[in-house]
Amino acid sequence: MTNRLTASIIAASLLASGAAFAQSTTVEGARGGAAAGGAVAGPVGQAVGGTVGAAVGLGLEIPNAVITSIVGAQAPSVTVRERIVVGEPLPASVELRTVPDHTEYRYAVVNDRRVIVEPRTRKIIKIID
């Protein structure tokens, strides 16, 4: 029984990590993890889920230097029909640019909005308005 509870809490926390990824913050990761863990296993699940969600969110926070360098960069905007949503990949037709001094990120200007992208998957991890 304890193993099932633990497995349920871990599964719920992993589902919540998607929310943490989409928001890219420790606070949102903790909030999502706590909600998912609490729904599965009550107060204990809420505590475990919040801790796991916060850890996932912390690992995905984008340094301010990345955002600052993108805001000041000159890049042409590309128009696409697809919705620009955190967690969704950019179309292959959109050219990704390297973020100066932060090669683990890419960015693009799409529909006049700057987006930070995870280069391997092309998924949007932050939209800067």
Short mmCIF file of C-alpha atoms in Angstrom, two decimals:
data_model
loop_
_atom_site.label_atom_id
_atom_site.label_comp_id
_atom_site.label_asym_id
_atom_site.label_seq_id
_atom_site.Cartn_x
_atom_site.Cartn_y
_atom_site.Cartn_z
CA MET A 1 0.00 0.00 0.00
CA THR A 2 2.81 2.42 0.90
CA ASN A 3 4.54 1.71 -2.42
CA ARG A 4 1.36 2.52 -4.33
CA LEU A 5 0.95 5.78 -2.45
CA THR A 6 4.56 6.72 -3.12
CA ALA A 7 4.23 5.83 -6.81
CA SER A 8 1.05 7.89 -7.05
CA ILE A 9 2.70 10.89 -5.43
CA ILE A 10 5.69 10.67 -7.76
CA ALA A 11 3.44 10.33 -10.81
CA ALA A 12 1.37 13.31 -9.76
CA SER A 13 4.51 15.35 -9.15
CA LEU A 14 5.83 14.50 -12.58
CA LEU A 15 2.56 15.61 -14.14
CA ALA A 16 2.82 18.83 -12.21
CA SER A 17 6.33 19.33 -13.56
CA GLY A 18 4.72 20.08 -16.94
CA ALA A 19 3.03 23.05 -15.32
CA ALA A 20 6.34 24.04 -13.80
CA PHE A 21 7.99 23.86 -17.21
CA ALA A 22 5.27 25.93 -18.80
CA GLN A 23 5.58 28.67 -16.20
CA SER A 24 9.36 28.37 -15.71
CA THR A 25 9.29 29.40 -12.05
CA THR A 26 9.96 27.75 -8.75
CA VAL A 27 6.77 29.16 -7.25
CA GLU A 28 4.55 27.82 -10.00
CA GLY A 29 6.32 24.47 -9.88
CA ALA A 30 5.75 24.21 -6.14
CA ARG A 31 2.12 25.28 -6.47
CA GLY A 32 1.41 22.79 -9.27
CA GLY A 33 3.24 19.96 -7.52
CA ALA A 34 1.43 20.59 -4.24
CA ALA A 35 -1.96 20.65 -5.96
CA ALA A 36 -1.32 17.41 -7.84
CA GLY A 37 0.20 15.65 -4.84
CA GLY A 38 -2.60 16.83 -2.57
CA ALA A 39 -5.24 15.54 -4.97
CA VAL A 40 -3.64 12.10 -4.98
CA ALA A 41 -2.47 11.64 -1.40
CA GLY A 42 -3.79 14.45 0.79
CA PRO A 43 -1.51 16.54 3.01
CA VAL A 44 1.51 14.22 2.72
CA GLY A 45 1.19 14.17 -1.06
CA GLN A 46 0.83 17.94 -1.07
CA ALA A 47 4.12 18.35 0.82
CA VAL A 48 6.01 15.90 -1.40
CA GLY A 49 4.49 17.25 -4.61
CA GLY A 50 5.31 20.83 -3.65
CA THR A 51 8.93 19.94 -2.97
CA VAL A 52 9.36 18.05 -6.24
CA GLY A 53 7.55 20.75 -8.23
CA ALA A 54 9.73 23.48 -6.71
CA ALA A 55 12.89 21.55 -7.57
CA VAL A 56 11.77 21.11 -11.17
CA GLY A 57 10.78 24.77 -11.44
CA LEU A 58 14.08 25.94 -9.97
CA GLY A 59 16.00 23.96 -12.57
CA LEU A 60 14.08 25.67 -15.35
CA GLU A 61 14.26 29.31 -14.31
CA ILE A 62 15.76 31.52 -16.96
CA PRO A 63 18.52 33.91 -15.83
CA ASN A 64 17.68 37.62 -16.07
CA ALA A 65 20.79 38.11 -18.21
CA VAL A 66 19.22 35.92 -20.90
CA ILE A 67 16.03 37.97 -20.94
CA THR A 68 17.92 41.26 -20.92
CA SER A 69 20.14 40.27 -23.84
CA ILE A 70 17.14 39.20 -25.91
CA VAL A 71 15.15 42.37 -25.26
CA GLY A 72 18.03 44.48 -26.57
CA ALA A 73 18.85 42.29 -29.59
CA GLN A 74 17.81 43.34 -33.06
CA ALA A 75 16.09 40.53 -34.96
CA PRO A 76 13.39 40.55 -37.62
CA SER A 77 9.96 39.27 -36.67
CA VAL A 78 8.63 36.17 -38.43
CA THR A 79 4.88 35.78 -38.93
CA VAL A 80 3.37 32.35 -38.30
CA ARG A 81 -0.22 31.12 -38.21
CA GLU A 82 0.31 28.80 -35.26
CA ARG A 83 -0.48 30.04 -31.76
CA ILE A 84 2.60 31.07 -29.82
CA VAL A 85 2.21 29.23 -26.52
CA VAL A 86 4.66 28.26 -23.77
CA GLY A 87 5.32 24.53 -24.00
CA GLU A 88 4.56 24.27 -27.71
CA PRO A 89 7.32 23.96 -30.34
CA LEU A 90 7.99 26.63 -32.92
CA PRO A 91 7.49 25.67 -36.57
CA ALA A 92 10.62 24.49 -38.38
CA SER A 93 10.40 27.55 -40.64
CA VAL A 94 11.27 29.88 -37.73
CA GLU A 95 14.99 30.62 -37.48
CA LEU A 96 16.32 30.25 -33.96
CA ARG A 97 19.06 32.63 -32.86
CA THR A 98 21.71 31.93 -30.23
CA VAL A 99 21.45 33.94 -27.02
CA PRO A 100 24.79 35.73 -26.48
CA ASP A 101 26.78 34.18 -23.60
CA HIS A 102 23.98 31.62 -22.98
CA THR A 103 24.30 28.96 -25.66
CA GLU A 104 21.88 26.61 -23.88
CA TYR A 105 19.03 28.87 -25.05
CA ARG A 106 17.79 30.09 -28.41
CA TYR A 107 15.36 32.85 -29.19
CA ALA A 108 13.23 34.12 -32.01
CA VAL A 109 10.90 37.02 -32.68
CA VAL A 110 7.58 35.58 -33.77
CA ASN A 111 4.48 37.63 -34.52
CA ASP A 112 6.28 40.62 -32.94
CA ARG A 113 6.84 38.71 -29.68
CA ARG A 114 10.22 37.57 -28.40
CA VAL A 115 10.31 33.95 -27.31
CA ILE A 116 12.99 31.91 -25.54
CA VAL A 117 13.24 28.39 -26.87
CA GLU A 118 14.80 25.10 -25.78
CA PRO A 119 16.93 24.38 -28.88
CA ARG A 120 16.69 20.58 -28.95
CA THR A 121 12.89 20.44 -28.94
CA ARG A 122 12.18 23.97 -30.23
CA LYS A 123 9.63 24.29 -27.43
CA ILE A 124 8.88 27.78 -26.17
CA ILE A 125 9.91 28.16 -22.55
CA LYS A 126 9.18 31.88 -22.12
CA ILE A 127 7.38 34.62 -24.00
CA ILE A 128 8.63 38.15 -23.47
CA ASP A 129 6.07 40.84 -24.24
#
